[in-house]
Short mmCIF file of C-alpha atoms in Angstrom, two decimals:
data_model
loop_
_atom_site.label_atom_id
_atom_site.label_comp_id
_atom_site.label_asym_id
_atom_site.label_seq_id
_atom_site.Cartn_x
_atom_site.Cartn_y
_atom_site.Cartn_z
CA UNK A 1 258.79 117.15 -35.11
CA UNK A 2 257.44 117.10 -31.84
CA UNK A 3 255.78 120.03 -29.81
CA UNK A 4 257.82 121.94 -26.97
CA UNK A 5 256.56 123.58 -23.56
CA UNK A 6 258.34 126.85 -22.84
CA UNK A 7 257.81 127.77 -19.44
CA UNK A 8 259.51 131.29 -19.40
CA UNK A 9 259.07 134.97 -18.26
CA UNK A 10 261.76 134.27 -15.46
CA UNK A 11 262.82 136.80 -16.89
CA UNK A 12 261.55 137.57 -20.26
CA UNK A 13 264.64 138.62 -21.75
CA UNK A 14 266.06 135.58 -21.08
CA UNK A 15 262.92 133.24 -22.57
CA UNK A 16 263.10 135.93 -26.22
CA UNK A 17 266.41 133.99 -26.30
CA UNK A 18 265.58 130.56 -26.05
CA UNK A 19 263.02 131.21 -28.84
CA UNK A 20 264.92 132.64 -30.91
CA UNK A 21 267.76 129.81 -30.60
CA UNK A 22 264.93 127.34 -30.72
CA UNK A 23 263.91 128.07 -33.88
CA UNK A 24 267.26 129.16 -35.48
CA UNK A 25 268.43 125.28 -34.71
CA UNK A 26 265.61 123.70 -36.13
CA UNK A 27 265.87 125.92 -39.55
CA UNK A 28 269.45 125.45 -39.65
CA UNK A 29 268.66 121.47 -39.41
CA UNK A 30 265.59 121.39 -41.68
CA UNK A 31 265.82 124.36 -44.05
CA UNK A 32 263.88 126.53 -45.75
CA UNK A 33 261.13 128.22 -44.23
CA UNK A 34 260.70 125.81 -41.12
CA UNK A 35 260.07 126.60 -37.67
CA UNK A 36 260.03 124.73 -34.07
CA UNK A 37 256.82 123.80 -32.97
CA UNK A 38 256.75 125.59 -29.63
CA UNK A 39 253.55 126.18 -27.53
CA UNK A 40 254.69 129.16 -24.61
CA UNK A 41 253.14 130.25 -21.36
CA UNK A 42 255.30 133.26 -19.62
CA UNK A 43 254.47 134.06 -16.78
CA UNK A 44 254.62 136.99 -14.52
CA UNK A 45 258.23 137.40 -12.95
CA UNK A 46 257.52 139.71 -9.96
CA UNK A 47 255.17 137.55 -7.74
CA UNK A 48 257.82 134.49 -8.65
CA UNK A 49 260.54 136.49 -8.01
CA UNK A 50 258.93 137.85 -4.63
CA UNK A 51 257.95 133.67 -3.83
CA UNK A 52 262.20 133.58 -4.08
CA UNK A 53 263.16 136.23 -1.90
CA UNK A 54 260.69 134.65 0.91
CA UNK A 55 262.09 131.16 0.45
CA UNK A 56 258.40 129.76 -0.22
CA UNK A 57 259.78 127.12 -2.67
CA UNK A 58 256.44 125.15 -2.07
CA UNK A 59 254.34 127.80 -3.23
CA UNK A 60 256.05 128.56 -6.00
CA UNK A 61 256.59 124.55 -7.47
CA UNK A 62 252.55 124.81 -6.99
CA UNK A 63 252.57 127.91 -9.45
CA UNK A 64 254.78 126.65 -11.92
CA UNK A 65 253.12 123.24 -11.84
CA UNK A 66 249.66 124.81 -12.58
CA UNK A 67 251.18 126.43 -15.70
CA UNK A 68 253.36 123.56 -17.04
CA UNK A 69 249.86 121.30 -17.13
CA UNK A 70 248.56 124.07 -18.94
CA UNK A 71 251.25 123.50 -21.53
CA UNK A 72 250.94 120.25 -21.56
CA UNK A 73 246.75 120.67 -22.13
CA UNK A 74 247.88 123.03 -25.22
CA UNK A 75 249.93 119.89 -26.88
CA UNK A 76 253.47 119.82 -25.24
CA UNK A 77 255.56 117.15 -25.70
CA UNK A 78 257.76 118.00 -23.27
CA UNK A 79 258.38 120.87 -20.85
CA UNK A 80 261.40 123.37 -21.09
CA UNK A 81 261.65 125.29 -17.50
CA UNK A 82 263.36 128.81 -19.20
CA UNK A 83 265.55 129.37 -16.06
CA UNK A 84 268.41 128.07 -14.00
CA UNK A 85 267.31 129.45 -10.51
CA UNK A 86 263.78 127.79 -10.85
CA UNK A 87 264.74 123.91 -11.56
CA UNK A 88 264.57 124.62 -7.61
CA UNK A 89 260.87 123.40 -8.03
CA UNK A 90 261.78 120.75 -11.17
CA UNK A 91 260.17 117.93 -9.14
CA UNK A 92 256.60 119.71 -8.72
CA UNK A 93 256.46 119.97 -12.34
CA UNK A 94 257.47 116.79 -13.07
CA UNK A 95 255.18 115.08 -10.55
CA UNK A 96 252.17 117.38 -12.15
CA UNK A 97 252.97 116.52 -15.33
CA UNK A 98 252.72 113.39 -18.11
CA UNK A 99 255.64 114.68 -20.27
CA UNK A 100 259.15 114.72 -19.89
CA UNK A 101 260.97 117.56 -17.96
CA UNK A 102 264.47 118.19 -20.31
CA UNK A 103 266.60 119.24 -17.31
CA UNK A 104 268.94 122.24 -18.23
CA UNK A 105 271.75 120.69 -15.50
CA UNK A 106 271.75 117.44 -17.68
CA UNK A 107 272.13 119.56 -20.52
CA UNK A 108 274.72 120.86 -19.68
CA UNK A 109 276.30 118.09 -17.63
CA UNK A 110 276.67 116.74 -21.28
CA UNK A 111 278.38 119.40 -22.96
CA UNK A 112 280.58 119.35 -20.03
CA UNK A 113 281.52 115.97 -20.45
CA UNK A 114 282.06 115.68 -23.88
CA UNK A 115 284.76 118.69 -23.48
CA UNK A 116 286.68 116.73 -21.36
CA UNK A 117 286.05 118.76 -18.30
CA UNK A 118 285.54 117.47 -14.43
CA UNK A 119 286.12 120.70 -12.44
CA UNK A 120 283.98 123.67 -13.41
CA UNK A 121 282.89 126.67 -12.03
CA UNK A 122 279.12 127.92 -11.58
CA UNK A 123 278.08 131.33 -11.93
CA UNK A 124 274.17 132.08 -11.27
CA UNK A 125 271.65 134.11 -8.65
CA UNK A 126 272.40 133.11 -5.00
CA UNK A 127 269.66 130.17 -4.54
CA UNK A 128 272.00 128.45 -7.72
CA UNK A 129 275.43 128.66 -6.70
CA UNK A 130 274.53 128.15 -2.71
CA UNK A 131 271.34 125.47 -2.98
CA UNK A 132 271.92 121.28 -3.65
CA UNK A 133 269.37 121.39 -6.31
CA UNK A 134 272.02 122.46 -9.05
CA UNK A 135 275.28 121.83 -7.85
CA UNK A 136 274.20 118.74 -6.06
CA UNK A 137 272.63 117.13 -9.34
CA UNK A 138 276.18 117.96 -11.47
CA UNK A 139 277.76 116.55 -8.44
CA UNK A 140 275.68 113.19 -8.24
CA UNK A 141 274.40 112.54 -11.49
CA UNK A 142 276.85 113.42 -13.88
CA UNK A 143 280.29 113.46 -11.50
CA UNK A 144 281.60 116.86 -12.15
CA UNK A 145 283.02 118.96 -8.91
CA UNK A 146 281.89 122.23 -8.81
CA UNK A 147 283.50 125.52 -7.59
CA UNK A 148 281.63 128.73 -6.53
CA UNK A 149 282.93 132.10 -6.20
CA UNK A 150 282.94 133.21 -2.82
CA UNK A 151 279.91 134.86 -0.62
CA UNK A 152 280.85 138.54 -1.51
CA UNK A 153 281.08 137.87 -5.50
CA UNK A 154 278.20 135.34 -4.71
CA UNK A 155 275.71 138.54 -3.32
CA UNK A 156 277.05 140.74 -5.90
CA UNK A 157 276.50 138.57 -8.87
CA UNK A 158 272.90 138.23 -7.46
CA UNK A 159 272.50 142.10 -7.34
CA UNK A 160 273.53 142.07 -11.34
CA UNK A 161 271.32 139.30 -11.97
CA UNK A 162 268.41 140.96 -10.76
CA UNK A 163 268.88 144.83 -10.81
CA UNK A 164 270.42 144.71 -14.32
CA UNK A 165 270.39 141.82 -16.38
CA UNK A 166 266.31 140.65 -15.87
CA UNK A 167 265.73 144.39 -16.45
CA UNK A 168 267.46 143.94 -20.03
CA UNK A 169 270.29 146.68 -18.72
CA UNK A 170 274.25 145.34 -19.57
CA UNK A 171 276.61 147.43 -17.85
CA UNK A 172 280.33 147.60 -18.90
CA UNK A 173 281.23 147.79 -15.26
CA UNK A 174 279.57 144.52 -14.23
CA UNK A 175 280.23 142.92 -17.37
CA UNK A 176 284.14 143.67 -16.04
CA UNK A 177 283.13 142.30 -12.33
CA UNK A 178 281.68 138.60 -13.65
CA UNK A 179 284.87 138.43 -15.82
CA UNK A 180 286.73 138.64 -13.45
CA UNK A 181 284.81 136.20 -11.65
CA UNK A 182 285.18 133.81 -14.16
CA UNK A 183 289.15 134.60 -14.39
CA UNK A 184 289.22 133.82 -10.52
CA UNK A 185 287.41 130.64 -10.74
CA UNK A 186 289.83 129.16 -13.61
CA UNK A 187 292.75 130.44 -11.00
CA UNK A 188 291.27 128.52 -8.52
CA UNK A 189 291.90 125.31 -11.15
CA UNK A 190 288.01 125.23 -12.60
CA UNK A 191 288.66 123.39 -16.54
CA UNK A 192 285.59 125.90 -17.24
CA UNK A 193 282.63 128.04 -16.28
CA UNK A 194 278.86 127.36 -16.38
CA UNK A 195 277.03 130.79 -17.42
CA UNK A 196 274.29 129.16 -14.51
CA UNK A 197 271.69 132.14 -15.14
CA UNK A 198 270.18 132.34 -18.48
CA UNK A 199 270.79 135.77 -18.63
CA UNK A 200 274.32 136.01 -18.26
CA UNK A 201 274.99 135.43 -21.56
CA UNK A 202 273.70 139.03 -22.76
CA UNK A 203 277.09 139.63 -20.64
CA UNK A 204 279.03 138.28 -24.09
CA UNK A 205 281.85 137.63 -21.38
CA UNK A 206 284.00 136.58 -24.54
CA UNK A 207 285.36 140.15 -25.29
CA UNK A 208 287.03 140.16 -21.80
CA UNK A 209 287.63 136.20 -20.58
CA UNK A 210 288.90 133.84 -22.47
CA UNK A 211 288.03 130.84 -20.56
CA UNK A 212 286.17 128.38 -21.54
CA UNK A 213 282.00 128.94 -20.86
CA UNK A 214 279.04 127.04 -21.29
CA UNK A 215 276.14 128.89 -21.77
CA UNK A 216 273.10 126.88 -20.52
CA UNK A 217 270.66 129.06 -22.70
CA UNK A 218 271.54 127.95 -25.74
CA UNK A 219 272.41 124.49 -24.25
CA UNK A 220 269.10 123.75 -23.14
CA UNK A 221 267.66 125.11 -26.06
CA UNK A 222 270.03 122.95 -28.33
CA UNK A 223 269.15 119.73 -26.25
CA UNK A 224 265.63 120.59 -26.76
CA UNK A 225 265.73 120.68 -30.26
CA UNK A 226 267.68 116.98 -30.55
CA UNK A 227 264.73 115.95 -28.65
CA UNK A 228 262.28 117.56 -30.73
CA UNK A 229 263.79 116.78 -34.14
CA UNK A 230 265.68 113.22 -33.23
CA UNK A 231 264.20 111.76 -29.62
CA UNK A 232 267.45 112.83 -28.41
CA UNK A 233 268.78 114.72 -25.28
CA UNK A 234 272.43 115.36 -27.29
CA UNK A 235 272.53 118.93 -29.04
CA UNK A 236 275.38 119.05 -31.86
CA UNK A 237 278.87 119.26 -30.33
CA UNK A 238 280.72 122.57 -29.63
CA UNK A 239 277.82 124.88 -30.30
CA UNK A 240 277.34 126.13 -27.14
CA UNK A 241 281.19 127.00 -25.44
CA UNK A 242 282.24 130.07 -25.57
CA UNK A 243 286.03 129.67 -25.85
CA UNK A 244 288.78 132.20 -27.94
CA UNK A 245 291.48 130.54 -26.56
CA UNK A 246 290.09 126.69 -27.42
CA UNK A 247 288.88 128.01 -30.85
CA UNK A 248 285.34 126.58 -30.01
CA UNK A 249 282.21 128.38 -32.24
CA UNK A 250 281.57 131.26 -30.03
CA UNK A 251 277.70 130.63 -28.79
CA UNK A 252 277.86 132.11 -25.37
CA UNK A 253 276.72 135.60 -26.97
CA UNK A 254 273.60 136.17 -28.51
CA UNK A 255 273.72 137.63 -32.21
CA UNK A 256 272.12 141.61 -32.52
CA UNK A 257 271.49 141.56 -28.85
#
């Protein structure tokens, strides 16, 4: 089993997923009393979060460079960047770094794919649904159009994001607004709906939408374990869209959250 990098904190809540998925995928593959090996660094949100807002990008790849080599110094194998918004700065890290970057895009590019689906839609903060570095990398590399919602759903999902959801509060009233979001995006003819902010799965959209979701937490976190356990960047198939209608395992909410 190889050693994982967790670069997390952005926000916590978000990164106490990924471990926990982490590890529940490699016990359900291996058994008994085994565990991921996973070496962490989380880091302090605000002063990232404040880097955002100011649109220092440069500044804040140099940050999260610094602390992915110190992963790699503790015995990474391979870095996981806990967070959709800050693959923004994926290139610093990988140009600071020996080991592989696992991309959370390609991740779930791939799940995409193998459901069949071209035309999604992307839900995330502001910098995701409105910046090239995400859409344009589904859009190059993997062929997949993209639909956003538009600029006022855009600013509120943003306010949700970061007012409620990185401050570990899920309110019925905005859990309503993003379903409906997600309603409005299949109307607009998306095949499905990429959950682009790791914490918009505490959300668990699936008691109000039932459109088909891909949750890039537990994507990421299932492609990381294929690479850990197999040298693989596949995770098993199905486990991470969220679909009533399509009958698809229901991974897009988190269990006792």
């Amino acid at each position: 089993m190889k050693t994982l990098g967790l670069l997390g904190g952005m926000s916590w809540e978000s990164t106490a997923l990924y471990y926990r998925r982490i590890n529940e995928a490699v016990r359900a593959r291996l058994g008994g009393l085994h565990s991921a090996r996973i070496v962490m660094v989380s880091v302090d949100f605000a002063p990232i979060e404040a880097l955002q807002a100011a649109g220092d990008w440069d500044e804040a790849g140099r940050v999260l460079a610094g602390e992915a080599r110190r992963l790699e110094a503790a015995g990474a194998e391979a870095t996981l960047l806990c967070t959709n918004t800050m693959h923004r700065v994926a290139g610093a890290i990988e140009t600071a770094t020996q080991v592989p970057l696992l991309h959370i895009a390609d991740a779930t590019a791939a799940r995409i794919r193998a459901a069949g689906a071209r035309r999604v839609g992307l839900l995330g903060t502001r910098f995701t649904m409105e910046q090239d570095f995400y859409r344009g990398r589904l859009q190059d590399r993997h062929d997949l159009e993209v639909l956003v919602p538009d600029a006022h759903d855009r600013a509120l999902l943003h306010d949700i994001i970061f007012g409620e959801l990185c401050l570990g509060q899920v309110r019925d009233a905005s859990r309503r607004e993003v379903a409906r979001m997600v309603d409005d995006l299949a109307a607009r003819g998306a095949e499905g709906v990429i959950e682009g902010c790791t914490e918009i799965t505490m959300l668990e959209l699936g008691q109000l939408s039932d459109v088909p979701r891909f949750d890039t937490t537990a994507l990421h976190a299932e492609a990381a374990v294929a690479w850990a356990l197999d040298g693989s960047l596949e995770g098993p198939v199905g486990g991470a869209v969220d679909s009533a209608a399509g009958g698809a395992e229901d991974a897009g909410s988190a269990p006792a959250r």
